[in-house]
Amino acid sequence: MKAIVDEPTAEGQDLKSATEAVAAVLPKSKFLQNIGLQAPAPKKSATNAVHARVQELEAEVETERQDSAALRSQIEYQKNQLEALTSKFEGTEAANQKHQEELETLKKQAEETNSLLPRLLSLNKD
């Protein structure tokens, strides 16, 4: 280990510390992890769990994207229906207005006829 610490280094690099020398000598030792000099390697189960969570989140995002597309489609369909109903309503309103005008005309004609009837009957009596 002393040889590792005393090794010449390239320009600009620091000398290796005793901890780094011990880590070089015992690269895969649990001892270094137990005394806190080396972080434990990530376990495969943790990696698998992370991978599974990522896949789960991706599936969730995909489902939400599909739901969003379905909602947009439904909104577009309802918008088209609303436009059709609005157009139909406007057509009905126009027809209703026309019928009202015709009704007013018929009422005026009925009043004229009613006012002429007594005159005709009085002429008939004479």
CSV table of N, CA, C and O in Angstrom, one decimal, residues 53-103:
chain,number,residue,atom,x,y,z
A,53,ARG,N,-40.5,0.3,-12.1
A,53,ARG,CA,-41.2,1.5,-11.8
A,53,ARG,C,-41.2,2.4,-13.0
A,53,ARG,O,-42.2,3.0,-13.3
A,54,VAL,N,-40.1,2.5,-13.7
A,54,VAL,CA,-40.0,3.3,-14.9
A,54,VAL,C,-41.0,2.8,-16.0
A,54,VAL,O,-41.7,3.5,-16.6
A,55,GLN,N,-41.0,1.5,-16.1
A,55,GLN,CA,-42.0,0.9,-17.1
A,55,GLN,C,-43.4,1.2,-16.7
A,55,GLN,O,-44.3,1.5,-17.5
A,56,GLU,N,-43.7,1.1,-15.4
A,56,GLU,CA,-45.0,1.3,-14.8
A,56,GLU,C,-45.4,2.8,-15.1
A,56,GLU,O,-46.6,3.0,-15.6
A,57,LEU,N,-44.5,3.7,-14.9
A,57,LEU,CA,-44.8,5.1,-15.1
A,57,LEU,C,-45.0,5.4,-16.6
A,57,LEU,O,-45.9,6.2,-17.0
A,58,GLU,N,-44.2,4.7,-17.5
A,58,GLU,CA,-44.3,4.9,-18.9
A,58,GLU,C,-45.7,4.4,-19.4
A,58,GLU,O,-46.4,5.0,-20.2
A,59,ALA,N,-46.1,3.3,-18.8
A,59,ALA,CA,-47.4,2.7,-19.1
A,59,ALA,C,-48.5,3.7,-18.7
A,59,ALA,O,-49.5,3.9,-19.4
A,60,GLU,N,-48.3,4.3,-17.5
A,60,GLU,CA,-49.3,5.2,-17.0
A,60,GLU,C,-49.4,6.4,-17.9
A,60,GLU,O,-50.5,6.9,-18.2
A,61,VAL,N,-48.3,6.9,-18.3
A,61,VAL,CA,-48.3,8.1,-19.2
A,61,VAL,C,-48.9,7.7,-20.6
A,61,VAL,O,-49.7,8.5,-21.1
A,62,GLU,N,-48.7,6.6,-21.1
A,62,GLU,CA,-49.3,6.1,-22.3
A,62,GLU,C,-50.8,6.0,-22.2
A,62,GLU,O,-51.5,6.5,-23.1
A,63,THR,N,-51.2,5.5,-21.1
A,63,THR,CA,-52.7,5.4,-20.8
A,63,THR,C,-53.3,6.8,-20.8
A,63,THR,O,-54.4,7.0,-21.3
A,64,GLU,N,-52.7,7.7,-20.0
A,64,GLU,CA,-53.2,9.0,-19.9
A,64,GLU,C,-53.2,9.7,-21.3
A,64,GLU,O,-54.1,10.5,-21.6
A,65,ARG,N,-52.2,9.5,-22.1
A,65,ARG,CA,-52.1,10.0,-23.5
A,65,ARG,C,-53.3,9.5,-24.3
A,65,ARG,O,-53.9,10.3,-25.0
A,66,GLN,N,-53.5,8.2,-24.2
A,66,GLN,CA,-54.7,7.6,-25.0
A,66,GLN,C,-56.0,8.2,-24.5
A,66,GLN,O,-56.9,8.5,-25.3
A,67,ASP,N,-56.1,8.3,-23.1
A,67,ASP,CA,-57.4,8.8,-22.6
A,67,ASP,C,-57.6,10.3,-23.1
A,67,ASP,O,-58.7,10.7,-23.4
A,68,SER,N,-56.5,11.0,-23.1
A,68,SER,CA,-56.5,12.4,-23.5
A,68,SER,C,-57.0,12.5,-25.0
A,68,SER,O,-57.8,13.3,-25.4
A,69,ALA,N,-56.4,11.6,-25.8
A,69,ALA,CA,-56.8,11.6,-27.2
A,69,ALA,C,-58.3,11.2,-27.4
A,69,ALA,O,-59.0,11.8,-28.2
A,70,ALA,N,-58.7,10.2,-26.6
A,70,ALA,CA,-60.1,9.8,-26.6
A,70,ALA,C,-61.0,11.0,-26.2
A,70,ALA,O,-62.1,11.2,-26.8
A,71,LEU,N,-60.6,11.7,-25.2
A,71,LEU,CA,-61.4,12.9,-24.7
A,71,LEU,C,-61.4,14.0,-25.8
A,71,LEU,O,-62.5,14.6,-26.0
A,72,ARG,N,-60.3,14.2,-26.4
A,72,ARG,CA,-60.3,15.2,-27.5
A,72,ARG,C,-61.2,14.8,-28.6
A,72,ARG,O,-61.9,15.6,-29.2
A,73,SER,N,-61.2,13.5,-29.0
A,73,SER,CA,-62.1,13.0,-30.0
A,73,SER,C,-63.6,13.2,-29.6
A,73,SER,O,-64.4,13.6,-30.4
A,74,GLN,N,-63.9,12.9,-28.4
A,74,GLN,CA,-65.3,13.1,-27.9
A,74,GLN,C,-65.7,14.5,-27.9
A,74,GLN,O,-66.8,14.9,-28.3
A,75,ILE,N,-64.8,15.4,-27.5
A,75,ILE,CA,-65.1,16.8,-27.5
A,75,ILE,C,-65.3,17.3,-28.9
A,75,ILE,O,-66.3,18.1,-29.1
A,76,GLU,N,-64.5,16.9,-29.8
A,76,GLU,CA,-64.7,17.3,-31.2
A,76,GLU,C,-66.1,16.8,-31.8
A,76,GLU,O,-66.8,17.5,-32.4
A,77,TYR,N,-66.4,15.5,-31.4
A,77,TYR,CA,-67.7,15.0,-31.8
A,77,TYR,C,-68.9,15.8,-31.2
A,77,TYR,O,-69.8,16.2,-31.9
A,78,GLN,N,-68.8,16.1,-29.9
A,78,GLN,CA,-69.8,16.9,-29.3
A,78,GLN,C,-69.9,18.3,-29.8
A,78,GLN,O,-71.0,18.9,-30.0
A,79,LYS,N,-68.7,18.9,-30.2
A,79,LYS,CA,-68.7,20.2,-30.8
A,79,LYS,C,-69.4,20.2,-32.1
A,79,LYS,O,-70.2,21.1,-32.4
A,80,ASN,N,-69.2,19.1,-32.9
A,80,ASN,CA,-69.9,19.0,-34.2
A,80,ASN,C,-71.4,18.9,-34.0
A,80,ASN,O,-72.2,19.4,-34.8
A,81,GLN,N,-71.8,18.1,-33.0
A,81,GLN,CA,-73.2,17.9,-32.7
A,81,GLN,C,-73.8,19.2,-32.3
A,81,GLN,O,-74.9,19.6,-32.7
A,82,LEU,N,-73.1,20.0,-31.5
A,82,LEU,CA,-73.6,21.3,-31.0
A,82,LEU,C,-73.8,22.2,-32.2
A,82,LEU,O,-74.8,22.9,-32.3
A,83,GLU,N,-72.8,22.2,-33.1
A,83,GLU,CA,-73.0,23.1,-34.3
A,83,GLU,C,-74.2,22.7,-35.1
A,83,GLU,O,-74.9,23.5,-35.6
A,84,ALA,N,-74.4,21.4,-35.3
A,84,ALA,CA,-75.5,20.9,-36.1
A,84,ALA,C,-76.8,21.3,-35.4
A,84,ALA,O,-77.8,21.7,-36.0
A,85,LEU,N,-76.9,21.1,-34.1
A,85,LEU,CA,-78.1,21.5,-33.3
A,85,LEU,C,-78.4,23.0,-33.4
A,85,LEU,O,-79.5,23.4,-33.5
A,86,THR,N,-77.3,23.7,-33.3
A,86,THR,CA,-77.4,25.2,-33.3
A,86,THR,C,-78.0,25.6,-34.7
A,86,THR,O,-78.9,26.4,-34.8
A,87,SER,N,-77.4,25.0,-35.7
A,87,SER,CA,-77.9,25.3,-37.1
A,87,SER,C,-79.4,24.9,-37.2
A,87,SER,O,-80.2,25.6,-37.8
A,88,LYS,N,-79.8,23.7,-36.7
A,88,LYS,CA,-81.1,23.3,-36.8
A,88,LYS,C,-82.1,24.2,-36.0
A,88,LYS,O,-83.2,24.5,-36.4
A,89,PHE,N,-81.6,24.6,-34.8
A,89,PHE,CA,-82.4,25.6,-34.0
A,89,PHE,C,-82.6,26.9,-34.7
A,89,PHE,O,-83.7,27.4,-34.7
A,90,GLU,N,-81.6,27.4,-35.4
A,90,GLU,CA,-81.7,28.6,-36.1
A,90,GLU,C,-82.7,28.5,-37.3
A,90,GLU,O,-83.5,29.4,-37.5
A,91,GLY,N,-82.6,27.3,-37.9
A,91,GLY,CA,-83.6,27.0,-39.0
A,91,GLY,C,-85.0,27.0,-38.5
A,91,GLY,O,-86.0,27.5,-39.1
A,92,THR,N,-85.2,26.4,-37.3
A,92,THR,CA,-86.5,26.2,-36.7
A,92,THR,C,-87.0,27.6,-36.3
A,92,THR,O,-88.2,27.9,-36.4
A,93,GLU,N,-86.1,28.4,-35.7
A,93,GLU,CA,-86.5,29.8,-35.3
A,93,GLU,C,-86.9,30.6,-36.5
A,93,GLU,O,-87.9,31.3,-36.4
A,94,ALA,N,-86.2,30.5,-37.6
A,94,ALA,CA,-86.6,31.2,-38.9
A,94,ALA,C,-88.0,30.7,-39.3
A,94,ALA,O,-88.9,31.5,-39.7
A,95,ALA,N,-88.2,29.4,-39.3
A,95,ALA,CA,-89.5,28.9,-39.8
A,95,ALA,C,-90.6,29.3,-38.8
A,95,ALA,O,-91.7,29.7,-39.2
A,96,ASN,N,-90.3,29.4,-37.5
A,96,ASN,CA,-91.3,29.8,-36.5
A,96,ASN,C,-91.6,31.3,-36.8
A,96,ASN,O,-92.8,31.7,-36.7
A,97,GLN,N,-90.6,32.1,-37.0
A,97,GLN,CA,-90.9,33.5,-37.3
A,97,GLN,C,-91.8,33.7,-38.6
A,97,GLN,O,-92.7,34.5,-38.6
A,98,LYS,N,-91.5,32.9,-39.6
A,98,LYS,CA,-92.3,32.9,-40.8
A,98,LYS,C,-93.8,32.5,-40.5
A,98,LYS,O,-94.7,33.2,-41.0
A,99,HIS,N,-93.9,31.5,-39.7
A,99,HIS,CA,-95.3,31.1,-39.4
A,99,HIS,C,-96.0,32.1,-38.5
A,99,HIS,O,-97.2,32.4,-38.7
A,100,GLN,N,-95.3,32.8,-37.7
A,100,GLN,CA,-95.9,33.9,-36.9
A,100,GLN,C,-96.4,35.0,-37.8
A,100,GLN,O,-97.5,35.6,-37.6
A,101,GLU,N,-95.6,35.3,-38.8
A,101,GLU,CA,-95.9,36.4,-39.8
A,101,GLU,C,-97.2,36.0,-40.6
A,101,GLU,O,-98.1,36.8,-40.8
A,102,GLU,N,-97.2,34.7,-41.0
A,102,GLU,CA,-98.4,34.2,-41.7
A,102,GLU,C,-99.6,34.2,-40.9
A,102,GLU,O,-100.7,34.5,-41.3
A,103,LEU,N,-99.4,33.9,-39.6
A,103,LEU,CA,-100.6,33.9,-38.7
A,103,LEU,C,-101.1,35.3,-38.5
A,103,LEU,O,-102.3,35.5,-38.5
